[in-house]
Coordinates of C-alpha atoms and ligand atoms in Angstrom, one line a residue:
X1 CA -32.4 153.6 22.0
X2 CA -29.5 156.5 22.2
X3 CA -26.5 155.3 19.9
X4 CA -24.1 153.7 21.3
X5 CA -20.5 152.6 20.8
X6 CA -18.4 149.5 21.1
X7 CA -15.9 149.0 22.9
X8 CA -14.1 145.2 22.0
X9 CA -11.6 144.2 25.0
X10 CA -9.8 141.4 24.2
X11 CA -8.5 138.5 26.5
X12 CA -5.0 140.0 27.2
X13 CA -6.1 143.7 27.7
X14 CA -8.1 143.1 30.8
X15 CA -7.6 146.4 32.9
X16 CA -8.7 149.2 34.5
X17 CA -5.9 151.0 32.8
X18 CA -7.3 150.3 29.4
X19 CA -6.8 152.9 27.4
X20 CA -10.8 153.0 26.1
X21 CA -11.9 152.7 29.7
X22 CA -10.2 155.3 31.4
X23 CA -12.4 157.8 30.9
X24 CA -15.5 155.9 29.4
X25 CA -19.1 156.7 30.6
X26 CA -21.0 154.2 30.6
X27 CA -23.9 155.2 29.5
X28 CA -22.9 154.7 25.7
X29 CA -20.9 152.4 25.7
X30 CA -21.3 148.8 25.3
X31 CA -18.1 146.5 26.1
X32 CA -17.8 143.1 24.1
X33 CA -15.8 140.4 25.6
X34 CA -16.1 137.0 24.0
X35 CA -14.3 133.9 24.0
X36 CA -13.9 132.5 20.6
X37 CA -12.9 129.3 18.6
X38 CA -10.6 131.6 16.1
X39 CA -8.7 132.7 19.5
X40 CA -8.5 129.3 21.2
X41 CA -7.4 127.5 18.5
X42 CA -4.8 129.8 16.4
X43 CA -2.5 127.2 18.1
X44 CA -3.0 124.3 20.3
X45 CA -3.2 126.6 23.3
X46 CA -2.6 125.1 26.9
X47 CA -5.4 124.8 28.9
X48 CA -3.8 126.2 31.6
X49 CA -3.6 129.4 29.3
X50 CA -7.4 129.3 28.0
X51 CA -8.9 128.6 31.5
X52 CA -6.6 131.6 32.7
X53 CA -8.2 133.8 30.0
X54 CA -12.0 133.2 30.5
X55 CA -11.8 133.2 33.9
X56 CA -10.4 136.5 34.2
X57 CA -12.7 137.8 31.3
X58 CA -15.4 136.7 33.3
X59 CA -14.3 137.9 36.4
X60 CA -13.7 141.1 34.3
X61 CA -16.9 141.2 32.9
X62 CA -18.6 141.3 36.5
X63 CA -16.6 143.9 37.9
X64 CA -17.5 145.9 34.8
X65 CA -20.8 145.7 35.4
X66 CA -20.6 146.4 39.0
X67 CA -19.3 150.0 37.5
X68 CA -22.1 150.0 35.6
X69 CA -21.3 149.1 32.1
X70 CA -23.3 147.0 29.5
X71 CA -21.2 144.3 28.8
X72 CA -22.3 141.9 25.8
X73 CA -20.4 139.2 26.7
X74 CA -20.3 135.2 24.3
X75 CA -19.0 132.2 26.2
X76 CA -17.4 129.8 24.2
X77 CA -20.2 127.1 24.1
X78 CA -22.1 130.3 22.4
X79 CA -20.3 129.2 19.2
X80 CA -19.5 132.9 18.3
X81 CA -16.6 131.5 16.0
X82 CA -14.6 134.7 16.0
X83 CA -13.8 138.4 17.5
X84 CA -15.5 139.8 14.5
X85 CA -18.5 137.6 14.3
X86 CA -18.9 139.1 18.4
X87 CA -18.7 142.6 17.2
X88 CA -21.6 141.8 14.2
X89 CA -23.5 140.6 16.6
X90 CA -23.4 143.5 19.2
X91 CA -23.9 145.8 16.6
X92 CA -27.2 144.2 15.8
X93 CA -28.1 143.8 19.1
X94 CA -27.3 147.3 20.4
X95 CA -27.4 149.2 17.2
X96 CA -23.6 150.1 17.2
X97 CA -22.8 152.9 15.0
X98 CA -19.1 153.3 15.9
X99 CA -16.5 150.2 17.4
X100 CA -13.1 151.3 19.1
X101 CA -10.8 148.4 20.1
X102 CA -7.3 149.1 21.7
X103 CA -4.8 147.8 19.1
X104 CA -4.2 144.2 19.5
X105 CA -0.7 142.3 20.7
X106 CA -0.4 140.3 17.6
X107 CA 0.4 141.6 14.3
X108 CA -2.2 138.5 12.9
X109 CA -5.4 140.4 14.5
X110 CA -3.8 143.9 14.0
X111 CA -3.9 142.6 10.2
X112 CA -7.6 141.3 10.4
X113 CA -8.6 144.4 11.5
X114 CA -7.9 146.2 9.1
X115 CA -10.5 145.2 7.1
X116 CA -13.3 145.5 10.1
X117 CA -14.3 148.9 9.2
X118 CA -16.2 147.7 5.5
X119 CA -16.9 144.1 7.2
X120 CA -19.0 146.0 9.7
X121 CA -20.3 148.9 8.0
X122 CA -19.1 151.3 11.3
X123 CA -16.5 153.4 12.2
X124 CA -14.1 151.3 13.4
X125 CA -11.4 152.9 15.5
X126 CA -8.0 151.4 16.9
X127 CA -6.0 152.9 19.9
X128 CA -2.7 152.9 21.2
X129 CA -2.0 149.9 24.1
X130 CA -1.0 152.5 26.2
X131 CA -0.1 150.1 29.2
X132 CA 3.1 149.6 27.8
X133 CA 6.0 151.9 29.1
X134 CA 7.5 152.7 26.2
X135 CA 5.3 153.0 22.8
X136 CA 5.7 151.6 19.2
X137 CA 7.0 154.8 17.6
X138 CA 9.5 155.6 21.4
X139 CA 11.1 152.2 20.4
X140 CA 11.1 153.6 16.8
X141 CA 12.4 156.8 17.5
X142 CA 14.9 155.0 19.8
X143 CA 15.9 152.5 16.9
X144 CA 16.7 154.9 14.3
X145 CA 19.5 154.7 12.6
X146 CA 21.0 152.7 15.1
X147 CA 23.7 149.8 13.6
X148 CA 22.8 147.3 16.7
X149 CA 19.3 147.6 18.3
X150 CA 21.2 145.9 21.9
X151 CA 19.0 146.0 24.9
X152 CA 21.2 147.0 27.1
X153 CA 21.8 150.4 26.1
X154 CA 17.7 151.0 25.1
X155 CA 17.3 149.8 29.0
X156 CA 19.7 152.1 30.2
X157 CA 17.7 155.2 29.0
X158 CA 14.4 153.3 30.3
X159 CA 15.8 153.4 33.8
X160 CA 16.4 156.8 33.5
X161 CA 13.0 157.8 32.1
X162 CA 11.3 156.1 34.7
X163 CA 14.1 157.2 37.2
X164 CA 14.4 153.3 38.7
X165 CA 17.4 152.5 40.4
X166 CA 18.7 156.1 39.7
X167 CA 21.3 158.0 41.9
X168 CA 20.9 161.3 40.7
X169 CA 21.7 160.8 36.7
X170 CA 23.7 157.5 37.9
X171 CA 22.6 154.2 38.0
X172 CA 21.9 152.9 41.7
X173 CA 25.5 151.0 43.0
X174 CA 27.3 152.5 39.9
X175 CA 26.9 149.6 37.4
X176 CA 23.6 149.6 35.3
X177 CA 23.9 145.7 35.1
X178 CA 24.2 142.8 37.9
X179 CA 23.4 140.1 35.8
X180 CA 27.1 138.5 36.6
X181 CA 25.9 138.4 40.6
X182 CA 22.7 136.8 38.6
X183 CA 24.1 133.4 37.7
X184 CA 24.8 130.5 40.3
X185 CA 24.0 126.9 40.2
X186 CA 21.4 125.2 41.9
X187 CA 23.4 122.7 44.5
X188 CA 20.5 122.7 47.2
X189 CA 22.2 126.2 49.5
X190 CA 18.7 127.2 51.0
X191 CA 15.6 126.6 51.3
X192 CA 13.0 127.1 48.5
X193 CA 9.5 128.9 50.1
X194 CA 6.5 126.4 49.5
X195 CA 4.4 128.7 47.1
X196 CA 1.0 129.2 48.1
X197 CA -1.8 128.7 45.3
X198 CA -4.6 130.6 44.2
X199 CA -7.7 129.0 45.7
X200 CA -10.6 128.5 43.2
X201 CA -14.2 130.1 43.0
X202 CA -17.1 128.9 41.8
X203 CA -16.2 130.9 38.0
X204 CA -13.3 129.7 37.7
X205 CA -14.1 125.8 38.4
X206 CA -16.6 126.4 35.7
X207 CA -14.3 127.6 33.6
X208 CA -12.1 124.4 34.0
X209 CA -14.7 122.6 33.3
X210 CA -16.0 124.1 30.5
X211 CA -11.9 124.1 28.8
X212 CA -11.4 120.4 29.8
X213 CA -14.5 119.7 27.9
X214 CA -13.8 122.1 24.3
X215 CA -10.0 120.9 24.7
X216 CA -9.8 117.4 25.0
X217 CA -6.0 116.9 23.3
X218 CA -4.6 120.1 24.5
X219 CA -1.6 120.7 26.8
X220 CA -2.0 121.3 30.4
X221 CA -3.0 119.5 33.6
X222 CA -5.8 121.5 35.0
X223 CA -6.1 119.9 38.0
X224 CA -2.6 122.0 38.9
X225 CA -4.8 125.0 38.1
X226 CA -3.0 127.5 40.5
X227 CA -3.6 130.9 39.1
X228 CA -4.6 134.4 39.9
X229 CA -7.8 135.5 37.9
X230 CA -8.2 139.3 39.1
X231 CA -6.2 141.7 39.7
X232 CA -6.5 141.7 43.4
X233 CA -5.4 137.8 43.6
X234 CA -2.5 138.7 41.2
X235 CA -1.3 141.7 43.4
X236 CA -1.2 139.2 46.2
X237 CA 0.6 137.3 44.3
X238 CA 3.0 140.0 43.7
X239 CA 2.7 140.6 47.5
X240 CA 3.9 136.8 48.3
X241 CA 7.1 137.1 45.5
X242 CA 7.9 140.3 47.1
X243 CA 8.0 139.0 50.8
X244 CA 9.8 135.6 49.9
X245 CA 11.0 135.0 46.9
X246 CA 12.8 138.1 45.7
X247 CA 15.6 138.3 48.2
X248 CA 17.1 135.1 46.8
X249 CA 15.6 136.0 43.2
X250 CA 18.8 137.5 41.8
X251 CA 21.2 134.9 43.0
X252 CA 19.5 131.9 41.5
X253 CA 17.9 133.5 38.5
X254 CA 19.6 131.1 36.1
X255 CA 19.7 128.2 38.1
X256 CA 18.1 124.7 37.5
X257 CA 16.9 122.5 39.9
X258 CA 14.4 119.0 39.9
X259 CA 13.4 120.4 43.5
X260 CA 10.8 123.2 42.4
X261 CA 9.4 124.3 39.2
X262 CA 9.1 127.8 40.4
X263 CA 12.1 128.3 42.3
X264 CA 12.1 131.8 43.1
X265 CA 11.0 133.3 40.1
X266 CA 8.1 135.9 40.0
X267 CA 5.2 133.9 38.4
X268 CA 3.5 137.1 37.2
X269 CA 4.5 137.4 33.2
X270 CA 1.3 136.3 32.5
X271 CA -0.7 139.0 34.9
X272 CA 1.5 142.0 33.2
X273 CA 1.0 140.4 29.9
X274 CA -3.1 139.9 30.1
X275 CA -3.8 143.4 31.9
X276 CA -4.3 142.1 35.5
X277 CA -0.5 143.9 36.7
X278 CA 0.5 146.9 35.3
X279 CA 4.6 147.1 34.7
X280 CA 5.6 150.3 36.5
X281 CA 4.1 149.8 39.6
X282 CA 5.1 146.6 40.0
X283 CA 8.8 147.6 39.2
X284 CA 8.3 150.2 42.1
X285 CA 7.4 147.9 44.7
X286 CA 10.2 146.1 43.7
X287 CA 12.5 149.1 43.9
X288 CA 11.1 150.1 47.1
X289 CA 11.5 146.5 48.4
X290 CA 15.5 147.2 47.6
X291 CA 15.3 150.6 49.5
X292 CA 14.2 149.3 52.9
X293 CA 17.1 146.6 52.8
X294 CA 15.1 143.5 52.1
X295 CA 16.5 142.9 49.0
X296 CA 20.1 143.3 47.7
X297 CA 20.5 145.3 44.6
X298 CA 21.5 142.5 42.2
X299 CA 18.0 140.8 42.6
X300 CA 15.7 144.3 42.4
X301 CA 18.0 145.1 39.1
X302 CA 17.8 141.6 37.4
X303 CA 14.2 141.6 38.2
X304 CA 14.0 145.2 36.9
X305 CA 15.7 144.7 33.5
X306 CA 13.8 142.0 32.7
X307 CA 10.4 143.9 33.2
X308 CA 11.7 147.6 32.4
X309 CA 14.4 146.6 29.7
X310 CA 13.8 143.0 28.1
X311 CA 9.6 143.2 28.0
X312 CA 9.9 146.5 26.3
X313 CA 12.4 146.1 24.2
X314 CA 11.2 142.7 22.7
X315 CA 7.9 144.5 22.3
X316 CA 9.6 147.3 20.6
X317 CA 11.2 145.0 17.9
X318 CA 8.7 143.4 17.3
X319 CA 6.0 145.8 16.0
X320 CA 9.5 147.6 14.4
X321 CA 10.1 144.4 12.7
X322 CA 7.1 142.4 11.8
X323 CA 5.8 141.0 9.5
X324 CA 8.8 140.1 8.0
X325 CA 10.3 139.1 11.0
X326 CA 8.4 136.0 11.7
X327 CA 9.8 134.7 8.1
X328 CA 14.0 134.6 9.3
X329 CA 15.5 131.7 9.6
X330 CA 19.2 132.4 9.2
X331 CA 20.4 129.7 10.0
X332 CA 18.4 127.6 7.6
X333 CA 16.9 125.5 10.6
X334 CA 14.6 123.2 9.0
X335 CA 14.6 119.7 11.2
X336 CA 11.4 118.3 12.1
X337 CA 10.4 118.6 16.3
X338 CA 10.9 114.8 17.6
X339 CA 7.4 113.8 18.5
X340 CA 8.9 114.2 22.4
X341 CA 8.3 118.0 22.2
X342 CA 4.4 117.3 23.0
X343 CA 5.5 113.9 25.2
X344 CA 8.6 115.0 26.9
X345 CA 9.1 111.7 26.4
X346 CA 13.2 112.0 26.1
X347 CA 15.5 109.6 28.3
X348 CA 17.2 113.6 28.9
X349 CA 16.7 114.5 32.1
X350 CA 16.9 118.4 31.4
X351 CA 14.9 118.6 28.1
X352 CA 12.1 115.9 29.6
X353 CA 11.5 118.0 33.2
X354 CA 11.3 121.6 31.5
X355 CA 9.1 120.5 28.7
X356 CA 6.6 117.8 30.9
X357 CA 7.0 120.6 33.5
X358 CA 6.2 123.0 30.4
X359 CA 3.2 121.1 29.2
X360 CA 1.7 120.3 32.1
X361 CA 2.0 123.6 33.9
X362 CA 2.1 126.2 30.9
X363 CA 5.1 127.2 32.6
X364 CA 9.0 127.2 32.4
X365 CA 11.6 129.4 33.6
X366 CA 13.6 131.9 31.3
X367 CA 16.6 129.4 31.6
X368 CA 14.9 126.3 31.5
X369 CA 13.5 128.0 27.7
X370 CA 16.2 129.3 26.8
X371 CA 19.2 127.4 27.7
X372 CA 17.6 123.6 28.1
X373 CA 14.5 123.7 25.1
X374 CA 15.7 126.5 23.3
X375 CA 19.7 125.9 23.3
X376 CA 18.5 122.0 21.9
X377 CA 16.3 123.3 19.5
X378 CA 19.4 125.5 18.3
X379 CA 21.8 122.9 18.5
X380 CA 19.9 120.4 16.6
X381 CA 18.9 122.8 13.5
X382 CA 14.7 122.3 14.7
X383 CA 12.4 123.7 12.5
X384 CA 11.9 127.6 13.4
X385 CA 8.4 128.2 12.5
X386 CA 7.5 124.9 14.1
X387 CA 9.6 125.7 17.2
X388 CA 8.1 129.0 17.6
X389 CA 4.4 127.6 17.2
X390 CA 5.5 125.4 20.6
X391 CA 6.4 128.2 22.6
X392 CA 3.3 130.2 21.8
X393 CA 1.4 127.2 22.3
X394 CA 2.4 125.7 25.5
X395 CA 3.1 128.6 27.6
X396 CA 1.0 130.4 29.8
X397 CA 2.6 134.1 29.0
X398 CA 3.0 133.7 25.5
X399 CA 1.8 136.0 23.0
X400 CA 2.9 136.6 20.2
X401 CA 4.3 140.0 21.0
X402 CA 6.7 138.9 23.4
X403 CA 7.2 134.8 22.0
X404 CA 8.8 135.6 18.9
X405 CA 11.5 137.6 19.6
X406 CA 12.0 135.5 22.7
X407 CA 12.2 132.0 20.6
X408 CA 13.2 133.3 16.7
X409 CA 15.3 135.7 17.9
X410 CA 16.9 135.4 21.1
X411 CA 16.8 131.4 21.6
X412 CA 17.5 130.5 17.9
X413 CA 19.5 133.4 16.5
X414 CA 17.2 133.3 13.5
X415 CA 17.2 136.7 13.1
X416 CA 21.0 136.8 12.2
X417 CA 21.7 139.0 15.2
X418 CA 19.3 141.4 15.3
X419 CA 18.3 140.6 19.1
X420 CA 21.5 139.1 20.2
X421 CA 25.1 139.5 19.6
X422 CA 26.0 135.9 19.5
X423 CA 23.6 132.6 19.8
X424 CA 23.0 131.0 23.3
X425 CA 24.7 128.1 22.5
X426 CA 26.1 126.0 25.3
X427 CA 27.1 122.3 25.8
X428 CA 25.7 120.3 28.4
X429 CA 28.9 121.4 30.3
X430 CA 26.5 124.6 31.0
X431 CA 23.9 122.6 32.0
X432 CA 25.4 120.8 34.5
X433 CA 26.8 123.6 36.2
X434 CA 24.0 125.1 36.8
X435 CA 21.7 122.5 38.5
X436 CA 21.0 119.3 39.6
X437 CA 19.3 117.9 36.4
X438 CA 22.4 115.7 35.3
X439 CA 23.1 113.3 38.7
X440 CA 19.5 111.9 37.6
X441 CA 20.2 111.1 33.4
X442 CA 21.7 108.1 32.0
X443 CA 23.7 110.3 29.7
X444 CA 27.1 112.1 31.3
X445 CA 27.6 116.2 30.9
X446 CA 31.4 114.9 30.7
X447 CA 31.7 112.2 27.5
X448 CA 31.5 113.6 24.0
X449 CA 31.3 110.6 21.9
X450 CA 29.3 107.4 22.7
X451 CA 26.3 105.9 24.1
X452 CA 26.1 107.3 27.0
X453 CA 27.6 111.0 25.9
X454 CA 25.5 113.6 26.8
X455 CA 24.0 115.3 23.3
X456 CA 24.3 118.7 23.8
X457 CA 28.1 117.7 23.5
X458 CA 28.3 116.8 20.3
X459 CA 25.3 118.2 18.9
X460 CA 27.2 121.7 20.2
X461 CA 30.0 121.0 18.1
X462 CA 28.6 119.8 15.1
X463 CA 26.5 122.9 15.3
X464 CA 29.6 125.1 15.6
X465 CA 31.3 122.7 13.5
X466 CA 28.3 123.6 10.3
X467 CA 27.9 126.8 11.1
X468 CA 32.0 127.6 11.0
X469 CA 31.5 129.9 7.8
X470 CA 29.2 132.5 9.6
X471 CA 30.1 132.3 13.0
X472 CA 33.6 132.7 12.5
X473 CA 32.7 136.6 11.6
X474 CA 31.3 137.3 14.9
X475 CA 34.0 138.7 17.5
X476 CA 32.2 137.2 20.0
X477 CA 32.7 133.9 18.7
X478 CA 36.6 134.0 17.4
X479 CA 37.7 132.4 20.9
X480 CA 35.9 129.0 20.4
X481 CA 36.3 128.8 16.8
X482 CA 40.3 129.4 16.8
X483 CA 39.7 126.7 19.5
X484 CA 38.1 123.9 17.7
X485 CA 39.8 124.9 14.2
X486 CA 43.3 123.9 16.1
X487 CA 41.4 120.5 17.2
X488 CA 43.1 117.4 14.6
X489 CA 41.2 116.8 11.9
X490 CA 40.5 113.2 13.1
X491 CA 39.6 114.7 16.6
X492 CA 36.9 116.7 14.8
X493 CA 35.3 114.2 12.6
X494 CA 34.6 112.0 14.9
X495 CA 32.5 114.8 17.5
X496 CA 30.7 115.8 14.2
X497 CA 30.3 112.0 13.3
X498 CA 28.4 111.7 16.7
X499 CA 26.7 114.5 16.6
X500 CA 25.4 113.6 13.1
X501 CA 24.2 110.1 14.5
X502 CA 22.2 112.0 17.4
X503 CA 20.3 114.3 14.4
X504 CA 19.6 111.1 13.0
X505 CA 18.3 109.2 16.7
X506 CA 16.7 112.9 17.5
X507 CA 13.3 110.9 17.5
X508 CA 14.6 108.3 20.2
X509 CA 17.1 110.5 22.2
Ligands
LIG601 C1 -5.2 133.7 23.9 C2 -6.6 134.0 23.8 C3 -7.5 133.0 23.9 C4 -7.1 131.6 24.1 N1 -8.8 133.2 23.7 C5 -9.3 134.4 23.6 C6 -10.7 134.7 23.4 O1 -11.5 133.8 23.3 N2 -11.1 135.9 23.3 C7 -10.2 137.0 23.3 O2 -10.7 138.1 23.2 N3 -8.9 136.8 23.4 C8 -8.4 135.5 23.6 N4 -7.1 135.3 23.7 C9 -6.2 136.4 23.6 C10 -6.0 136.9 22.1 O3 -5.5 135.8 21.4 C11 -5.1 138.1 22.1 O4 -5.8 139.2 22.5 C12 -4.5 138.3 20.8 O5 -3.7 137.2 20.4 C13 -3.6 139.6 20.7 O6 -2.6 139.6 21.6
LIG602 FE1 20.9 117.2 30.2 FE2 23.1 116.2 29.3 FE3 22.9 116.7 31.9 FE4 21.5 114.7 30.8 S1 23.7 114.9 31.0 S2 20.7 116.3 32.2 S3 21.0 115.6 28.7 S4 22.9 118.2 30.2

């Protein structure tokens, strides 16, 4: 037998665009693919997220072989406990003298790896993920000796090195940022597209199977299994946000409403982030959807920053800043998670439809996580390691890449202000106003105190209230703190005195 090498493609770098495979020949290579205990279980995954993976590594696996390639590929019920257990056995099977893998998302593989190279007694060489648009030393480069790393300006040179939404060296419209046409309230004004779902073959219902089985306790209701598994069903996908979806997409990007989980939100996070979409053409068609007049400019640019600017740049920081990063907690957040996190069990309308919705689906909206789960968490001081873990766990998108500087940073300010220049704290005065969440709870946006105040309210306060010392150096800040410093003393107490008896009913809220 010629030698041959390995190549190891993990779950969330399945594409054609891989940098290994681009120009591979076949004839000496073998690709690995297996799905592994150490993966599925690093966290309580959701299903939705695990069924997702091995369906499109299967369907992967066959189209790889329809090019031709050798693909050694371990099911789960194979018991192959880990990514590196899979690559001693191909090795043995193939006589491997050489391994390359494309580096991974997470800095916890990246770190294992390092020591596959004497574990496997090969070569063992790891590549650049060069599906991202702008690499791990652009972002450093970029970073350097900057005071504030803000996204905003390192998305304004994207758009120009990609030439999106350009006018010449201008930005399209003359503003590089819409997001204030980007922010209205959900009170019912048109009509929300019924979203078609993927249809399932015969892998894929295996797959479910198989997943329900191995993951009795996990999150997510697989019988609401709706997703693309190839790249051809997510481009339709694509296709369908496109048509319907994106010309209302920038109006109601922020808004919440119990009539749709989806709204009119793109759906396709997870297909960028496991290989099945690739991020610059689907910015163009979005672009190009904006130049024939089908969308306005507000909804290709929101859309556009969020896939050019925010995915980038969290991936950016976070290769800059691991592994330290994961360790912040500025804020000293240390409360446990009420057990309603995993239930969404809560008598709150908001928190209990974007977490069941979260858990049972694998999926939530940016504001549902951010301003709803992630604004609580905040408020009430929850546990930032633990709180991170729940993100990475229950959604469908998450790795670790983009999850942490999404939750640690962004959502809970942990970071200090690396990511953002003041925390996304609001009240449930924020809530309200954007959706329709509040007309259905037994607690009112409008009371502070009492038993039927809404909690954000006071747990907002007290949060300013403890925090005073720090968050009264911000600039961004100084307006509500002069504010509730010229409250009376007895007017303040008794918020904080509220607030304090909703962190100790947290577990029966
Ligand atoms: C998330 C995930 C899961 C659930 N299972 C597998 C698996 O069995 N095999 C695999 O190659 N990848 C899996 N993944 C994705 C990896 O966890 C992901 O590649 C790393 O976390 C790096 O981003
Ligand atoms: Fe959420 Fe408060 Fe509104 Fe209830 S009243 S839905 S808890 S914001």
């Amino acid at each position: 037998m010629n030698s041959k090498t390995g190549i190891l493609i993990l779950g969330d770098q399945l594409s054609w665009h891989h940098s290994l495979l681009s120009d591979a020949d076949p004839a000496d290579i073998v690709i690995i693919l297996a799905e592994v205990a150490e993966e599925a279980t690093y966290v309580r995954h959701n299903r939705h997220k695990i069924a997702l993976i091995f369906s499109a590594m299967r369907h992967f696996a066959q189209a790889l072989e329809a090019r031709g390639f050798t693909v050694q590929y371990s099911r789960l019920k194979d018991n192959v406990p880990s990514l590196l257990a899979a690559c001693e056995h191909a090795r043995d099977i193939w006589s491997l003298t050489a391994l390359q893998v494309c580096e991974p998302g997470e800095y916890r593989l990246a770190a294992q790896m390092t020591s596959w190279e004497r574990a496997l007694g090969i070569a063992v060489t790891v590549h650049e993920d060069t599906r991202f648009l702008s690499s791990r030393a652009d972002f450093a480069l970029w970073a350097e000796g900057r005071k504030q790393l803000r996204m905003e300006y390192f998305y304004r040179d994207m758009r120009k090195r990609y030439r999106l939404l350009m006018e010449g060296e201008q930005p399209e419209g003359g503003k590089w940022n819409y997001d204030a046409d980007n922010r209205q309230g959900w009170r019912g004004q048109t009509d929300i597209p019924e979203r078609p779902a993927q249809g399932l073959d015969a892998v894929t219902r295996e797959v479910i199977d198989e997943v329900a089985a191995a993951f009795p306790t996990n999150p997510g209701d697989l019988s609401t299994f709706r997703w693309a598994v190839t790249a051809e069903d997510a481009e339709k996908e694509l296709a369908w946000f496109c048509d319907h979806a994106l010309p209302h997409f920038g109006t109601y990007q922020d808004a919440l409403t119990e009539a749709s989980p989806w709204l009119f939100h793109g759906l396709i996070s997870m297909y960028l982030n496991c290989g099945l979409l690739e991020p610059l053409p689907v910015c163009e068609r979005v672009e190009a959807a904006y130049r024939r007049g089908h969308c306005s400019l507000s909804a290709a640019e929101g859309f556009i920053r969020q896939v050019l600017g925010w995915r980038e740049y969290v991936r950016g920081l976070y290769w800059l800043k691991m592994p330290d990063y994961r360790e912040l907690n500025a804020l000293d957040a240390t409360r446990k998670l009420p057990a309603w996190f995993w239930t969404g069990e809560t008598q709150m309308r908001c928190l209990s439809r974007a977490i069941k919705q979260s858990l049972d689906l694998g999926y939530a909206h940016h504001i549902q996580r951010l301003m709803v789960i992630g604004n609580f968490a905040l408020l009430a001081g929850l546990d930032v390691q633990a709180v991170c873990d729940w993100y990475l766990a229950v959604y469908l998108d998450a790795f670790e890449w983009v999850e942490l500087p999404n939750t640690l940073g962004m959502a809970l300010f942990a970071d200090g202000g690396i990511m953002a220049s003041k925390p996304y704290a609001a009240s449930g005065k924020y809530i309200q106003k954007q959706g329709d969440h509040c007309q259905a709870c037994p607690y009112d946006p409008k009371q502070v105190t009492g038993d039927r105040a809404c909690p954000y309210n006071s747990l907002y306060w007290h949060f300013i209230d403890r925090h005073s010392d720090s968050l009264s150096q911000n600039p961004r800040m100084g307006l509500i703190m002069g504010g509730w410093r010229k409250r009376a003393a007895t007017d303040r107490e008794a918020v904080v005195d509220w607030g304090e008896q909703m962190l100790q009913r947290l577990p029966s809220l």
